XYZ file of C-alpha atoms in Angstrom:
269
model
C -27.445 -2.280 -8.711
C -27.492 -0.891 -5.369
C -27.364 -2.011 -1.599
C -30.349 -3.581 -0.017
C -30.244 -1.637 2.624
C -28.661 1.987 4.650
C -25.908 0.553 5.928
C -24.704 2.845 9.491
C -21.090 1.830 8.292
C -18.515 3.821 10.817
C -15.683 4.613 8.962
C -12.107 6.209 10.383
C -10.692 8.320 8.135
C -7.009 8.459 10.208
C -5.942 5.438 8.525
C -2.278 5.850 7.001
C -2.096 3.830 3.392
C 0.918 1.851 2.401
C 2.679 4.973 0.598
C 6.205 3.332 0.045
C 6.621 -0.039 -1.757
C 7.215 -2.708 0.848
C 10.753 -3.579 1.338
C 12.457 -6.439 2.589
C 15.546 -6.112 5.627
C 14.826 -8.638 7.583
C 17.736 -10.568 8.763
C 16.670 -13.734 10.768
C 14.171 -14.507 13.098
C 12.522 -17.128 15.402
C 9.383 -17.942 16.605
C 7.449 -19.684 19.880
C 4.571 -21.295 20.034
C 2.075 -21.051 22.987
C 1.359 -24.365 24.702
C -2.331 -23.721 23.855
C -2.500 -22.388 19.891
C -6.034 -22.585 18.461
C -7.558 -24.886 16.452
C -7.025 -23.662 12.568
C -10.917 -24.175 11.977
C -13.536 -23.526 14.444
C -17.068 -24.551 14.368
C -20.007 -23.305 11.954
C -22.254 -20.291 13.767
C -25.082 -18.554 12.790
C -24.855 -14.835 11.485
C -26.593 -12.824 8.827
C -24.965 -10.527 5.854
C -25.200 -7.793 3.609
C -23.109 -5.505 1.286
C -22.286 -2.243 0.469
C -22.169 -0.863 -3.504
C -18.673 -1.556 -5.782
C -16.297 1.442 -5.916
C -17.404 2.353 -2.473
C -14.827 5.128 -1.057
C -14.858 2.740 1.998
C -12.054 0.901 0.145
C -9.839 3.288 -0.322
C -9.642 4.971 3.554
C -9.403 1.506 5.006
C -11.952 1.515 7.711
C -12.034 0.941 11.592
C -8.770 -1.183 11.264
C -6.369 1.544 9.565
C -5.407 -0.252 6.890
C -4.995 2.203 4.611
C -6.593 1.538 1.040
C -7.516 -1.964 0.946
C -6.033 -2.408 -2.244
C -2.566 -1.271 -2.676
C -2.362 -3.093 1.488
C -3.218 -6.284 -0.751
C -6.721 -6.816 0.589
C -8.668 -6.311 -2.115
C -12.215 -7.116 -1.611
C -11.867 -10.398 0.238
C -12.999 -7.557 3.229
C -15.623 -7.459 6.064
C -17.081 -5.475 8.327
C -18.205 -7.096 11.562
C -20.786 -5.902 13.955
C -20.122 -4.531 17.362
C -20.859 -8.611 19.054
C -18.299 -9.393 16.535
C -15.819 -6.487 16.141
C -14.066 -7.181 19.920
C -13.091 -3.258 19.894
C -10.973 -3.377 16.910
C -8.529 -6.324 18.204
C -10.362 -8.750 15.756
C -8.439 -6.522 13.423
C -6.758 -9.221 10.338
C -8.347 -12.056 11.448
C -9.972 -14.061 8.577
C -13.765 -15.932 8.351
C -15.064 -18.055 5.712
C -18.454 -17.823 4.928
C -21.246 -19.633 3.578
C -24.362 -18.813 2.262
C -27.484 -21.306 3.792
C -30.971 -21.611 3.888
C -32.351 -19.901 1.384
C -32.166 -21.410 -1.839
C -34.185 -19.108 -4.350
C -30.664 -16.829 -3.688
C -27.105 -19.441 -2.712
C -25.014 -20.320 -4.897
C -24.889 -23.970 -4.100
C -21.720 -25.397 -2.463
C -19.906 -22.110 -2.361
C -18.114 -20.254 0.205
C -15.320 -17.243 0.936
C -12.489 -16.333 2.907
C -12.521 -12.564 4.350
C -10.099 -10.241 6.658
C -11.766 -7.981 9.107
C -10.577 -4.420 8.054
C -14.073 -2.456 9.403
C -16.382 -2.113 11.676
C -20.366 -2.024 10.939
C -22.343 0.450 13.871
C -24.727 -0.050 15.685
C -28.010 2.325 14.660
C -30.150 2.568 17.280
C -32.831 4.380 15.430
C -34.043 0.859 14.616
C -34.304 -2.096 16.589
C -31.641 -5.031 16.119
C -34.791 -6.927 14.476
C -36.135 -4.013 12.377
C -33.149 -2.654 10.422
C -30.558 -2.263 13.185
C -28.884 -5.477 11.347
C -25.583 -4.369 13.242
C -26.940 -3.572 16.485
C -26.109 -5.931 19.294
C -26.718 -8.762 19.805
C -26.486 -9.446 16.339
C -23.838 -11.192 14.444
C -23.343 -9.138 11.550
C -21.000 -9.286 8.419
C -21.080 -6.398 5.633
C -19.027 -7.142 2.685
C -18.478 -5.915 -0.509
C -20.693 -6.633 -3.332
C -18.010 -8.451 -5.372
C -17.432 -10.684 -2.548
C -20.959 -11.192 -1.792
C -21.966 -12.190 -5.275
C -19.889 -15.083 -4.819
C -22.012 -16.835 -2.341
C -25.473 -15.363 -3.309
C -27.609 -13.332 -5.791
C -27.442 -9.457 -4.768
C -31.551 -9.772 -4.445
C -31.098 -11.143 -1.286
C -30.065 -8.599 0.596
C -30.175 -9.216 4.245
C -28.899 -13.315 3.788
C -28.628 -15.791 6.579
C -24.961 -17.234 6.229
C -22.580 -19.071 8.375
C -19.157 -18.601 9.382
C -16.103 -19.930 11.167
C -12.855 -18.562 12.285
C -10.209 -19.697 10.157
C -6.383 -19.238 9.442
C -5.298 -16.750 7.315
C -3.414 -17.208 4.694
C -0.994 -14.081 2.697
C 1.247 -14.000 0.498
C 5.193 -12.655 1.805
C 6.075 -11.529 4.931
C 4.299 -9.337 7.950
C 4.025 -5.365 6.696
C 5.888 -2.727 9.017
C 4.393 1.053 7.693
C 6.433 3.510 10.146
C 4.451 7.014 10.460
C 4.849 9.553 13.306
C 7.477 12.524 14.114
C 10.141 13.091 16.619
C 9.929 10.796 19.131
C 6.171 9.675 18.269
C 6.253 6.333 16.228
C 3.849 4.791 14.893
C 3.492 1.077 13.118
C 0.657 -0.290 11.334
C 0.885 -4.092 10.995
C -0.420 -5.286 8.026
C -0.350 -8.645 6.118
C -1.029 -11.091 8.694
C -1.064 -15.285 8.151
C -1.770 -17.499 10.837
C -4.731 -16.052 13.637
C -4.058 -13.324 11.726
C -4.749 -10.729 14.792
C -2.221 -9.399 16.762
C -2.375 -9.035 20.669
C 1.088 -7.783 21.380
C 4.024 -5.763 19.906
C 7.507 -5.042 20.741
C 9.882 -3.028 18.990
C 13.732 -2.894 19.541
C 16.276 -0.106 18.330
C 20.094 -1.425 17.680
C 20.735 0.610 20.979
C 18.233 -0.144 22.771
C 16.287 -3.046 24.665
C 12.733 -4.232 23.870
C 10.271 -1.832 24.207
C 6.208 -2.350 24.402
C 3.945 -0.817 22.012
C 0.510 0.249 22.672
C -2.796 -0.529 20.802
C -3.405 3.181 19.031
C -6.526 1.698 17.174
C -7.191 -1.263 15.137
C -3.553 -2.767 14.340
C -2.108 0.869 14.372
C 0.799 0.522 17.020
C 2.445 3.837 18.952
C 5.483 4.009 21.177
C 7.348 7.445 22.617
C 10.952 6.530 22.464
C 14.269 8.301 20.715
C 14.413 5.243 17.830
C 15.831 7.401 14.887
C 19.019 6.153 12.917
C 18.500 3.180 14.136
C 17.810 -0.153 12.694
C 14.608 -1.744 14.013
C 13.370 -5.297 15.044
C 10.260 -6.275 16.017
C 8.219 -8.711 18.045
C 4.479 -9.936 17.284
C 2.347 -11.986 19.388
C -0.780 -13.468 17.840
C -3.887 -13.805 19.423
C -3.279 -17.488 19.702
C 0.025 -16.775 21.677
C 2.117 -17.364 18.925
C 5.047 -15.235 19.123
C 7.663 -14.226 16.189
C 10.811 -11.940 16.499
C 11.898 -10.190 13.043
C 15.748 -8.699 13.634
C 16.729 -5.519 11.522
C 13.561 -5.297 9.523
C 14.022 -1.365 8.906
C 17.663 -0.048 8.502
C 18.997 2.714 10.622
C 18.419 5.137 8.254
C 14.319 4.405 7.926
C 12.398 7.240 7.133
C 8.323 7.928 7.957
C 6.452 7.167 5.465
C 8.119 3.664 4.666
C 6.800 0.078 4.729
C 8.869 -2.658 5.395
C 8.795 -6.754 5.659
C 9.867 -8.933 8.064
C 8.927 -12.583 9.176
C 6.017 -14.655 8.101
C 3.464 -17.043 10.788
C 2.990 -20.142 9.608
C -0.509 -20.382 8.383
């Protein structure tokens, strides 16, 4: 069995993986909901998929979004990789799609569909056109997923497969994944683990001694700040890209280390 097509599939190799078991120190927190939250379902569009071949080393580097290997961050292979129309520069990053297989019925599986979290990013290839195997080339809407998740909508044969999809909630399982990397006064924080919109728009982080700080978009949901925040506990603040905002107090104890992952409060999803 092997993919129906060359698939131009970018892949970032910087991506830090979960390396420390996750570990709960979160103390208490709140949350505020924007006047103007999303729907939890949005309507049925028009797209087209593929996939790329099982043990693909894809899985284990993470992709475009950083998250490390999909597995051990609790992805598995309920993935995608959007298209560049799609893939908003990376801040599309968690958000979850179902998808449905239509049209064709010689390969759907009849009344069948899946849920999937963006983790990668499919290139464009502009040594084809978007109609003659540039499948992720703008303007098209363009999901690549793994074969194990597109087997469950439709027969491998069909390669290139008109589908449809809609923006749902995401749902996960425990709380919102802190992994702390950097050195000195470099920090870093990939957010993992997502419910709710599942992409995040904003982040604050606060040391006991100090105030809240903004964090900057590195790349995909890999989070950087430039501030003294050693032996000291940390709390943090995530806004979703429906506005909703949720403050985790002490999540890491003042004597975190790089390297460690650790959980703090949960959207509702």
């Amino acid at each position: 069995m092997s993919p129906s097509l060359p698939l131009h599939f970018l892949l970032f190799t910087l991506a830090a993986a979960l390396t420390s078991p996750v570990t709960s120190h979160f103390s208490s927190a709140t949350s505020s909901p924007s006047p103007e939250v999303a729907p939890s379902l949005s309507e049925w569009r028009s797209a087209r998929a593929t996939y790329y071949a099982a043990a693909d080393p894809r899985d284990a580097v993470g992709g475009a979004c950083g998250y490390g290997d999909l597995v051990k961050a609790g992805y598995g292979m309920a993935t995608v990789g959007l298209s560049e129309a799609l893939f908003e520069r990376g801040m599309i990053c968690g958000a979850c799609f179902q998808l449905r297989c239509v049209e064709d019925l010689r390969w759907c599986i009849p009344g069948t569909s899946i849920i999937v979290t963006v983790t990668n990013f499919c290139a464009p290839n502009y040594g084809f056109t978007a109609e003659g195997g540039g499948h992720c080339n703008p303007p098209n809407k363009h999901f690549v997923l793994p074969i194990e998740a597109f087997e469950k909508i439709a027969i491998w044969k069909a390669g290139n497969m008109p589908v449809q999809y809609r923006r749902i909630k995401c749902r996960k399982e425990g709380g919102i994944r802190y992994t702390v990397s950097g050195f000195g006064i470099y920090l870093s924080v990939l957010i993992s683990n997502v419910a709710g919109a599942g992409d995040v728009s904003a982040v604050k982080i606060k040391g006991s001694r100090t105030g809240w700080l903004s964090m900057g978009r590195n790349w995909g949901q890999n989070w950087h700040i430039n501030a003294d925040l050693n032996n000291q506990a940390l709390s943090f603040e995530v806004t979703s890209s429906d506005g909703v905002t949720i403050t985790s107090y002490n999540v890491a104890p003042k004597d975190w280390n790089f390297g460690q992952t650790f959980e703090g409060k949960q959207f509702e999803s």
